[in-house]
Coordinates of C-alpha atoms in Angstrom, one line a residue:
Chain A
X30 CA 0.0 0.0 0.0
X31 CA 1.4 3.4 -1.0
X32 CA 1.9 5.8 1.8
X33 CA -0.6 8.7 1.6
X34 CA 0.7 12.2 2.3
X35 CA -1.8 14.7 3.8
X36 CA -1.1 18.4 3.9
X37 CA -2.8 20.8 6.2
X38 CA -2.8 24.6 5.4
X39 CA -4.6 26.5 8.2
X40 CA -4.2 29.9 6.6
X41 CA -2.9 29.5 3.0
X42 CA -1.9 33.1 2.3
X43 CA -0.1 33.5 5.6
X44 CA 2.8 31.0 5.0
X45 CA 5.3 31.3 2.1
X46 CA 6.1 28.1 0.2
X47 CA 9.8 28.3 0.9
X48 CA 9.1 28.4 4.6
X49 CA 7.2 25.1 4.6
X50 CA 8.6 22.4 6.9
X51 CA 8.3 18.7 7.0
X52 CA 5.1 17.4 8.5
X53 CA 6.4 14.6 10.7
X54 CA 5.0 16.0 13.9
X55 CA 1.8 16.8 12.0
X56 CA 0.6 13.2 11.9
X57 CA -1.4 14.0 15.0
X58 CA -2.8 17.0 13.3
X59 CA -3.8 14.9 10.3
X60 CA -5.4 12.3 12.6
X61 CA -7.4 15.0 14.3
X62 CA -9.0 16.1 10.9
X63 CA -9.7 12.5 10.0
X64 CA -11.6 12.0 13.2
X65 CA -13.9 15.0 12.6
X66 CA -17.3 13.5 12.1
X67 CA -18.9 16.3 10.2
X68 CA -16.7 15.7 7.2
X69 CA -18.1 12.2 6.8
X70 CA -21.2 11.7 4.6
X71 CA -24.1 9.9 6.3
X72 CA -27.0 9.4 3.8
X73 CA -29.6 9.5 6.6
X74 CA -28.6 12.9 7.9
X75 CA -28.5 14.4 4.3
X76 CA -31.9 13.1 3.6
X77 CA -33.2 14.7 6.8
X78 CA -31.6 18.0 5.9
X79 CA -33.1 17.9 2.5
X80 CA -36.5 17.3 4.1
X81 CA -36.1 20.3 6.3
X82 CA -35.1 22.5 3.4
X83 CA -38.2 21.3 1.4
X84 CA -40.5 21.9 4.3
X85 CA -39.0 25.4 4.7
X86 CA -39.6 26.2 1.0
X87 CA -43.2 24.9 1.1
X88 CA -43.9 27.0 4.2
X89 CA -42.5 30.1 2.5
X90 CA -44.7 29.5 -0.6
X91 CA -47.9 29.1 1.4
X92 CA -47.2 32.4 3.2
X93 CA -46.7 34.2 -0.1
X94 CA -50.1 33.0 -1.4
X95 CA -51.8 34.0 1.9
X96 CA -50.5 37.5 1.6
X97 CA -52.6 38.1 -1.6
X98 CA -55.8 37.5 0.4
X99 CA -57.1 40.0 3.0
X100 CA -57.0 38.5 6.4
X101 CA -60.7 39.2 6.9
X102 CA -62.6 39.7 3.6
X103 CA -65.6 41.9 4.1
X104 CA -68.7 42.8 2.0
X105 CA -68.2 45.9 -0.1
X106 CA -70.3 48.8 0.8
X107 CA -71.9 51.1 -1.9
X108 CA -69.2 53.7 -1.5
X109 CA -66.3 51.2 -1.9
X110 CA -64.6 51.0 -5.3
X111 CA -65.7 48.4 -7.7
X112 CA -64.4 44.8 -7.3
X113 CA -62.4 44.1 -10.4
X114 CA -62.7 40.4 -9.9
X115 CA -59.0 39.9 -9.2
X116 CA -59.6 39.6 -5.5
X117 CA -59.5 36.1 -4.2
X118 CA -61.3 35.1 -1.0
X119 CA -61.4 32.2 1.4
X120 CA -65.1 31.6 0.7
X121 CA -66.8 29.0 -1.4
X122 CA -68.0 28.5 -4.9
X123 CA -71.7 29.1 -5.8
X124 CA -73.3 27.4 -8.7
X125 CA -76.9 27.4 -9.7
X126 CA -79.6 27.5 -12.3
X127 CA -82.1 30.4 -13.1
X128 CA -85.6 29.6 -14.3
X129 CA -88.6 31.7 -15.2
X130 CA -91.9 31.3 -13.3
X131 CA -93.0 28.6 -15.7
X132 CA -89.9 26.5 -14.9
X133 CA -88.1 27.1 -18.2
X134 CA -84.3 27.8 -17.8
X135 CA -83.2 31.3 -18.5
X136 CA -80.1 31.9 -20.6
X137 CA -78.3 35.3 -20.6
X138 CA -79.3 36.3 -17.0
X139 CA -76.7 38.7 -15.6
X140 CA -75.3 37.6 -12.2
X141 CA -73.3 40.1 -10.2
X142 CA -71.9 40.5 -6.8
X143 CA -74.0 43.3 -5.3
X144 CA -72.3 46.7 -5.4
X145 CA -69.3 45.3 -7.3
X146 CA -68.5 44.7 -11.0
X147 CA -67.5 41.0 -10.8
X148 CA -70.1 38.8 -12.4
X149 CA -71.1 36.2 -14.9
X150 CA -74.0 35.3 -17.3
X151 CA -76.1 32.1 -17.3
X152 CA -75.5 29.7 -20.1
X153 CA -77.9 28.2 -22.6
X154 CA -79.3 25.9 -19.9
X155 CA -79.7 28.8 -17.4
X156 CA -76.7 27.6 -15.4
X157 CA -74.0 29.6 -13.8
X158 CA -70.9 29.3 -11.7
X159 CA -69.8 32.5 -10.0
X160 CA -66.2 33.3 -11.0
X161 CA -65.1 34.2 -7.5
X162 CA -65.4 32.4 -4.2
X163 CA -68.0 34.0 -2.0
X164 CA -68.3 34.6 1.7
X165 CA -71.4 34.1 3.9
X166 CA -73.5 37.3 3.9
X167 CA -72.4 38.5 0.4
X168 CA -75.2 39.1 -2.0
X169 CA -75.7 38.2 -5.7
X170 CA -78.0 40.1 -8.0
X171 CA -79.8 38.4 -10.9
X172 CA -81.3 40.6 -13.7
X173 CA -82.7 40.1 -17.1
X174 CA -84.6 42.7 -19.2
X175 CA -88.4 42.3 -18.7
X176 CA -88.0 40.4 -15.4
X177 CA -87.9 41.7 -11.8
X178 CA -84.4 41.6 -10.5
X179 CA -83.6 39.4 -7.6
X180 CA -81.1 39.2 -4.8
X181 CA -79.6 36.1 -3.3
X182 CA -77.7 36.2 0.0
X183 CA -74.9 33.7 0.5
X184 CA -75.9 31.9 3.7
X185 CA -73.8 28.7 3.9
X186 CA -70.2 28.1 4.5
X187 CA -69.7 25.3 2.0
X188 CA -70.2 24.9 -1.7
X189 CA -73.8 25.3 -2.7
X190 CA -76.1 24.9 -5.7
X191 CA -78.9 27.5 -5.9
X192 CA -82.1 27.5 -7.9
X193 CA -83.9 30.7 -8.6
X194 CA -87.2 31.6 -10.2
X195 CA -87.5 35.0 -11.8
X196 CA -90.8 36.7 -12.4
X197 CA -91.8 38.3 -15.7
X198 CA -93.1 41.9 -15.6
X199 CA -96.5 40.9 -17.1
X200 CA -98.8 43.9 -16.7
X201 CA -98.0 46.4 -19.3
X202 CA -99.9 49.7 -19.1
X203 CA -99.4 52.4 -21.5
X204 CA -101.2 55.7 -21.1
X205 CA -99.2 58.4 -22.9
X206 CA -99.1 62.2 -22.4
X207 CA -101.1 63.8 -25.2
X208 CA -100.2 67.2 -26.5
X209 CA -103.9 68.2 -26.8
X210 CA -106.2 70.5 -24.8
X211 CA -109.7 69.6 -23.7
X212 CA -112.4 70.8 -26.0
X213 CA -116.2 70.6 -25.8
X214 CA -116.2 70.5 -29.5
X215 CA -117.1 66.8 -30.2
X216 CA -116.9 65.1 -33.5
X217 CA -120.6 65.6 -34.2
X218 CA -120.4 69.3 -33.4
X219 CA -117.4 69.7 -35.8
X220 CA -119.4 67.9 -38.5
X221 CA -122.5 70.1 -37.9
X222 CA -120.3 73.2 -37.9
X223 CA -118.9 72.1 -41.3
X224 CA -122.4 71.5 -42.6
X225 CA -123.6 74.9 -41.4
X226 CA -120.6 76.5 -43.3
X227 CA -122.0 75.1 -46.5
X228 CA -125.1 77.2 -46.2
Chain B
X23 CA -118.5 82.4 -35.3
X24 CA -119.3 83.7 -31.9
X25 CA -116.6 84.7 -29.5
X26 CA -117.4 84.6 -25.9
X27 CA -114.9 86.5 -23.8
X28 CA -115.2 88.8 -20.8
X29 CA -112.6 91.1 -19.4
X30 CA -110.9 89.1 -16.7
X31 CA -108.4 89.9 -14.1
X32 CA -106.3 87.6 -12.0
X33 CA -106.4 89.1 -8.5
X34 CA -103.8 88.4 -5.9
X35 CA -105.7 87.0 -3.0
X36 CA -104.9 88.0 0.5
X37 CA -104.2 84.6 1.8
X38 CA -100.8 82.9 1.4
X39 CA -101.1 79.1 0.9
X40 CA -98.8 76.8 2.8
X41 CA -98.1 73.8 0.7
X42 CA -96.2 70.7 1.8
X43 CA -93.0 70.6 -0.2
X44 CA -91.2 67.3 0.2
X45 CA -87.9 68.4 -1.3
X46 CA -86.6 71.8 -2.4
X47 CA -85.1 70.6 -5.7
X48 CA -83.8 74.1 -6.4
X49 CA -81.1 73.6 -3.7
X50 CA -79.7 70.5 -5.5
X51 CA -77.5 71.0 -8.5
X52 CA -78.4 68.4 -11.2
X53 CA -76.0 69.7 -13.8
X54 CA -73.5 66.9 -13.3
X55 CA -76.2 64.2 -13.2
X56 CA -77.8 65.7 -16.3
X57 CA -74.5 65.8 -18.2
X58 CA -73.7 62.2 -17.3
X59 CA -77.2 61.1 -18.5
X60 CA -76.3 62.7 -21.9
X61 CA -73.1 60.8 -22.2
X62 CA -74.6 57.4 -23.1
X63 CA -77.1 57.9 -26.0
X64 CA -78.9 54.7 -26.8
X65 CA -76.7 52.6 -24.6
X66 CA -77.4 48.9 -24.8
X67 CA -80.1 47.6 -22.4
X68 CA -79.0 44.0 -22.4
X69 CA -77.1 44.5 -19.1
X70 CA -78.7 47.2 -17.0
X71 CA -76.0 46.8 -14.3
X72 CA -73.4 48.2 -16.6
X73 CA -75.5 51.2 -17.6
X74 CA -76.5 51.9 -14.0
X75 CA -72.9 51.9 -12.9
X76 CA -72.0 54.3 -15.7
X77 CA -74.8 56.7 -14.8
X78 CA -74.5 56.6 -11.0
X79 CA -71.0 55.7 -9.9
X80 CA -69.5 59.2 -10.6
X81 CA -72.3 60.7 -8.4
X82 CA -72.2 61.0 -4.6
X83 CA -75.8 61.8 -3.6
X84 CA -78.9 59.6 -4.1
X85 CA -81.0 62.5 -5.5
X86 CA -78.3 63.0 -8.2
X87 CA -78.1 59.3 -8.9
X88 CA -81.8 59.0 -9.3
X89 CA -81.8 62.1 -11.5
X90 CA -79.2 60.7 -13.9
X91 CA -81.2 57.5 -14.2
X92 CA -84.5 59.3 -14.7
X93 CA -83.1 61.7 -17.3
X94 CA -81.3 58.9 -19.2
X95 CA -84.5 56.9 -19.5
X96 CA -86.5 60.0 -20.5
X97 CA -84.2 61.2 -23.3
X98 CA -83.3 57.7 -24.7
X99 CA -86.6 55.9 -24.7
X100 CA -89.4 56.7 -27.2
X101 CA -93.1 56.0 -26.7
X102 CA -94.3 53.6 -29.3
X103 CA -97.7 54.9 -30.5
X104 CA -98.7 51.7 -32.3
X105 CA -97.8 49.5 -29.3
X106 CA -99.8 51.9 -27.1
X107 CA -102.9 51.7 -29.3
X108 CA -102.7 47.9 -29.6
X109 CA -102.4 47.6 -25.8
X110 CA -105.2 50.0 -25.2
X111 CA -107.6 48.2 -27.6
X112 CA -106.8 44.7 -26.3
X113 CA -107.2 45.8 -22.7
X114 CA -110.7 47.2 -23.5
X115 CA -111.6 44.0 -25.4
X116 CA -110.1 41.1 -23.5
X117 CA -110.6 40.0 -19.9
X118 CA -109.8 37.1 -17.5
X119 CA -107.6 34.3 -18.6
X120 CA -107.7 35.5 -22.2
X121 CA -106.3 38.9 -21.1
X122 CA -103.6 37.3 -19.0
X123 CA -102.5 35.0 -21.8
X124 CA -102.3 37.9 -24.2
X125 CA -100.5 40.0 -21.6
X126 CA -97.7 37.5 -21.3
X127 CA -97.0 37.4 -25.0
X128 CA -97.4 41.2 -25.3
X129 CA -95.0 41.7 -22.4
X130 CA -92.3 39.6 -24.0
X131 CA -92.8 41.4 -27.3
X132 CA -92.7 44.8 -25.5
X133 CA -89.4 44.1 -23.8
X134 CA -87.9 42.8 -27.0
X135 CA -88.9 46.0 -28.8
X136 CA -87.4 48.0 -25.9
X137 CA -84.1 46.2 -26.1
X138 CA -83.9 46.3 -29.9
X139 CA -85.4 49.7 -30.6
X140 CA -85.4 51.7 -27.3
X141 CA -89.1 52.1 -27.7
X142 CA -91.9 51.2 -25.3
X143 CA -95.1 52.1 -23.5
X144 CA -95.1 53.5 -20.0
X145 CA -94.5 50.3 -18.0
X146 CA -91.3 50.0 -20.0
X147 CA -90.2 53.5 -18.8
X148 CA -91.1 52.7 -15.1
X149 CA -89.5 49.3 -15.4
X150 CA -86.2 50.7 -16.6
X151 CA -86.1 53.4 -13.9
X152 CA -86.8 50.7 -11.3
X153 CA -84.1 48.3 -12.5
X154 CA -81.4 51.0 -13.0
X155 CA -82.2 52.3 -9.5
X156 CA -82.0 48.7 -8.1
X157 CA -78.5 48.3 -9.5
X158 CA -77.5 51.7 -8.0
X159 CA -78.7 50.5 -4.6
X160 CA -81.8 52.6 -4.6
X161 CA -85.2 51.2 -3.6
X162 CA -87.7 52.0 -6.4
X163 CA -91.1 50.5 -7.2
X164 CA -93.5 50.5 -10.2
X165 CA -96.8 51.9 -9.2
X166 CA -99.8 51.0 -11.3
X167 CA -103.0 53.0 -11.4
X168 CA -105.1 55.5 -13.2
X169 CA -103.4 58.2 -15.3
X170 CA -105.6 61.1 -16.2
X171 CA -105.3 63.2 -19.3
X172 CA -107.5 64.8 -22.0
X173 CA -108.2 61.3 -23.4
X174 CA -108.5 59.2 -20.3
X175 CA -110.2 59.0 -17.0
X176 CA -112.4 62.1 -17.2
X177 CA -115.5 61.1 -15.3
X178 CA -116.8 57.6 -15.6
X179 CA -115.7 54.7 -13.5
X180 CA -112.0 54.9 -14.3
X181 CA -109.7 52.6 -16.2
X182 CA -106.3 51.5 -14.7
X183 CA -104.1 52.5 -17.6
X184 CA -100.8 53.9 -16.4
X185 CA -97.5 53.1 -14.4
X186 CA -95.1 55.4 -12.7
X187 CA -92.4 55.2 -10.0
X188 CA -92.0 55.6 -6.3
X189 CA -88.4 55.9 -5.1
X190 CA -87.1 55.9 -1.6
X191 CA -84.3 58.5 -1.1
X192 CA -82.8 59.0 2.4
X193 CA -85.7 57.2 4.0
X194 CA -88.5 59.1 2.3
X195 CA -90.7 58.1 -0.7
X196 CA -91.1 60.3 -3.7
X197 CA -93.2 60.1 -6.9
X198 CA -92.0 60.5 -10.5
X199 CA -93.4 59.8 -13.9
X200 CA -90.7 59.1 -16.6
X201 CA -93.3 58.4 -19.4
X202 CA -94.9 61.8 -19.2
X203 CA -91.6 63.6 -18.7
X204 CA -90.2 62.1 -21.9
X205 CA -92.5 63.8 -24.4
X206 CA -96.0 63.5 -25.7
X207 CA -98.2 62.2 -28.5
X208 CA -99.0 64.8 -31.1
X209 CA -102.7 64.3 -31.5
X210 CA -102.9 65.4 -35.1
X211 CA -99.8 63.5 -36.4
X212 CA -100.4 60.6 -34.1
X213 CA -96.7 60.3 -33.4
X214 CA -94.5 60.6 -30.4
X215 CA -92.6 63.9 -30.0
X216 CA -89.7 63.6 -27.7
X217 CA -89.2 66.5 -25.4
X218 CA -87.7 66.1 -21.9
X219 CA -89.5 68.1 -19.2
X220 CA -88.7 67.4 -15.6
X221 CA -92.1 68.5 -14.4
X222 CA -92.9 65.0 -13.3
X223 CA -89.6 64.4 -11.5
X224 CA -90.0 64.1 -7.7
X225 CA -93.4 65.7 -7.5
X226 CA -95.1 66.8 -4.4
X227 CA -97.6 63.9 -3.6
X228 CA -100.8 65.9 -3.4
X229 CA -100.1 67.6 -6.7
X230 CA -99.1 64.3 -8.3
X231 CA -102.4 62.8 -7.2
X232 CA -104.2 65.2 -9.4
X233 CA -103.6 63.1 -12.5
X234 CA -102.1 59.9 -11.0
X235 CA -104.3 57.7 -8.7
X236 CA -102.7 54.5 -7.6
X237 CA -104.5 51.1 -7.4
X238 CA -103.1 50.8 -3.8
X239 CA -103.9 54.2 -2.2
X240 CA -101.0 53.8 0.2
X241 CA -98.9 55.1 -2.7
X242 CA -100.8 58.4 -2.6
X243 CA -98.2 59.2 0.1
X244 CA -100.3 61.7 2.0
X245 CA -102.7 61.2 4.9
X246 CA -105.8 62.9 3.7
X247 CA -106.6 60.5 1.0
X248 CA -108.7 61.5 -2.0
X249 CA -111.2 59.1 -3.4
X250 CA -111.1 57.7 -6.9
X251 CA -114.4 59.5 -7.6
X252 CA -113.0 62.9 -6.7
X253 CA -109.9 62.1 -8.8
X254 CA -112.0 61.2 -11.8
X255 CA -114.2 64.3 -11.4
X256 CA -111.6 66.9 -10.4
X257 CA -110.3 69.7 -12.7
X258 CA -108.1 68.5 -15.5
X259 CA -104.4 69.3 -15.1
X260 CA -101.7 69.3 -17.8
X261 CA -97.9 69.2 -17.6
X262 CA -97.9 73.1 -17.4
X263 CA -99.5 72.8 -13.9
X264 CA -96.6 70.5 -12.8
X265 CA -94.0 72.7 -14.3
X266 CA -95.2 75.7 -12.3
X267 CA -96.6 73.7 -9.4
X268 CA -100.1 75.2 -9.5
X269 CA -103.1 73.5 -8.1
X270 CA -106.8 74.4 -8.6
X271 CA -108.7 75.7 -5.6
X272 CA -112.0 76.6 -7.1
X273 CA -113.9 75.2 -8.8
X274 CA -112.9 71.8 -7.3
X275 CA -114.6 69.8 -10.0
X276 CA -114.1 69.5 -13.8
X277 CA -117.7 69.8 -14.7
X278 CA -119.2 73.1 -13.4
X279 CA -122.8 74.3 -13.8
X280 CA -123.6 77.9 -13.4
X281 CA -126.2 80.5 -14.5
X282 CA -126.0 83.1 -17.2
X283 CA -125.0 86.4 -15.6
X284 CA -123.7 84.8 -12.4
X285 CA -120.1 85.6 -11.5
X286 CA -117.9 82.5 -11.3
X287 CA -114.5 82.6 -9.5
X288 CA -111.5 80.6 -10.8
X289 CA -108.7 80.2 -8.3
X290 CA -105.4 78.4 -8.1
X291 CA -102.4 78.2 -5.9
X292 CA -98.8 78.6 -6.8
X293 CA -96.1 76.4 -5.3
X294 CA -92.3 76.8 -5.3
X295 CA -91.9 75.5 -8.9
X296 CA -90.8 77.6 -11.9
X297 CA -92.2 81.1 -12.1
X298 CA -94.5 82.1 -14.9
X299 CA -94.6 85.6 -16.4
X300 CA -98.1 85.5 -17.9
X301 CA -101.4 83.9 -16.7
X302 CA -104.4 83.7 -18.9
X303 CA -108.0 82.6 -18.7
X304 CA -109.1 81.2 -21.9
X305 CA -112.8 80.7 -22.5
X306 CA -113.8 78.5 -25.5
X307 CA -117.2 77.7 -26.8
X308 CA -118.2 75.3 -29.6
X309 CA -115.2 75.5 -31.8
X310 CA -114.3 79.1 -31.1
X311 CA -111.6 80.4 -28.9
X312 CA -109.8 83.6 -28.1
X313 CA -106.9 84.1 -25.7
X314 CA -107.0 86.6 -22.9
X315 CA -103.9 87.7 -21.2
X316 CA -103.5 88.8 -17.5
X317 CA -100.2 90.0 -16.2
X318 CA -100.8 90.0 -12.5
X319 CA -98.3 87.5 -11.1
X320 CA -96.9 86.9 -7.6
X321 CA -95.2 83.9 -6.1
X322 CA -96.6 81.4 -3.6
X323 CA -100.0 82.9 -3.4
X324 CA -103.6 82.2 -4.4
X325 CA -104.5 83.6 -7.8
X326 CA -108.1 84.4 -8.5
X327 CA -110.1 85.6 -11.5
X328 CA -113.9 86.2 -11.7
X329 CA -115.8 85.6 -14.9
X330 CA -119.4 86.1 -15.8
X331 CA -120.8 84.0 -18.6
X332 CA -123.1 86.1 -20.7
X333 CA -124.6 83.4 -22.9
X334 CA -126.0 79.9 -22.4
X335 CA -124.1 76.9 -23.5
X336 CA -121.2 74.7 -22.8
X337 CA -117.7 76.2 -22.4
X338 CA -114.2 74.8 -22.1
X339 CA -112.4 77.1 -19.7
X340 CA -108.6 76.9 -19.5
X341 CA -105.9 78.5 -17.3
X342 CA -102.8 79.1 -19.3
X343 CA -99.4 79.8 -17.9
X344 CA -96.9 81.3 -20.3
X345 CA -99.0 80.0 -23.1
X346 CA -99.1 76.4 -21.8
X347 CA -102.3 74.7 -20.7
X348 CA -102.3 74.2 -16.9
X349 CA -105.9 73.5 -15.8
X350 CA -109.2 73.0 -17.7
X351 CA -112.9 73.0 -16.7
X352 CA -116.0 72.1 -18.6
X353 CA -118.6 74.8 -17.7
X354 CA -122.3 74.5 -18.6
X355 CA -124.2 77.8 -18.4
X356 CA -128.0 77.7 -18.1

């Protein structure tokens, strides 16, 4: 077996090459380094460290996502600026179907979060899924031309499927303002007046 | 042709009339609301939430928000004369299930015409105001009832023929009629002539009840309720009366009977509306007419004029303010 020479340089720049001496007394020094445990590679320990690092990264990631959401989402008041739909919330998804009072599904119904601008429209089957998670107490408005608008208050804390029935504005009345003054001159009188003029 | 006219004079009466005024609109500046209403001509009606946001989000006060909605509807929606006539004829002809079945089809067609052509009959106006107000967070209702004009609900048993709006602003209810503020039908041409007049915007309830009587009398919005009978038989008021806020005091009925040579007193009150420069009493008999001008004017008072009819017959008597018809009576002289 070939002898193995080990060199130890505590502070490399502090000692000049020409001043180097033989390392015969340094065997002890070498032995000391060899015995240091941290220089050895133990697979179990490395795996544990890797696990800690991964856990740390995951925790940091979760914290970053949470910072995008207000700690306590609240219902917007009328004076508050419009919700542009980018806001996420820790609520739940609302799905549903809108029908008319005869039970037929209503496509094209506008569904909005009250006092905000985020919303959606019902599909050909009258179905909708609100594009934002909603908190308990928030209100949705449903409107379609010719029908009376409705409000729905989110009242559960888990996912829900709602079914709404909208009412058609049936009674159409139509008296108009007439640009005409009252006259006692009836049709018959006008005719008689015309007849008298002939003579 | 016989002209029947007497020298008349409007005399300022000694009593000053105290009238309930629900809101002093002159203290509110509607310029911004009006200009916003003019920004979106013929805006799509497919999503009323979008239109309501455009009209009301730039405005802070509820009076201004409602004004922007009211004015937009009045200046962008036309009355459809053919639709109006069809509705009127069918309502007179049909009843019961047959009427309800026809109503449903007619309603769908009416709203389709509204979306496609921005034309409607009065429920369409009231509906749009209500829906736009809903999206603006204002509580607004459609009130159905009897509308009274030269062609409808003069005497008789009354026909429910009209719709208007009640809106709640800062806890109080107010009455408005977008249909009659948008323009009128030209009786000769039989076409709608668009002309915005805010005379029917947030009207004092007792004055409003002169030509709007709700099916549910709770919507009269005043304590001393008038009866349908007195409504149908009261003096006839035109938009001019609302513009200047004048109400008849005497005679208190539309049909008046008097004797030849007897002095008849015509009186009206003036509220805080627009001032007029000229008041006239206009006496018309059997196809003849002749204007008579009186210049005596004073604000917030009772105005009075005495007239003696010299000949027998039936007269239409009108009070004109700045040339516009305000109040009419049918006078029979024996």
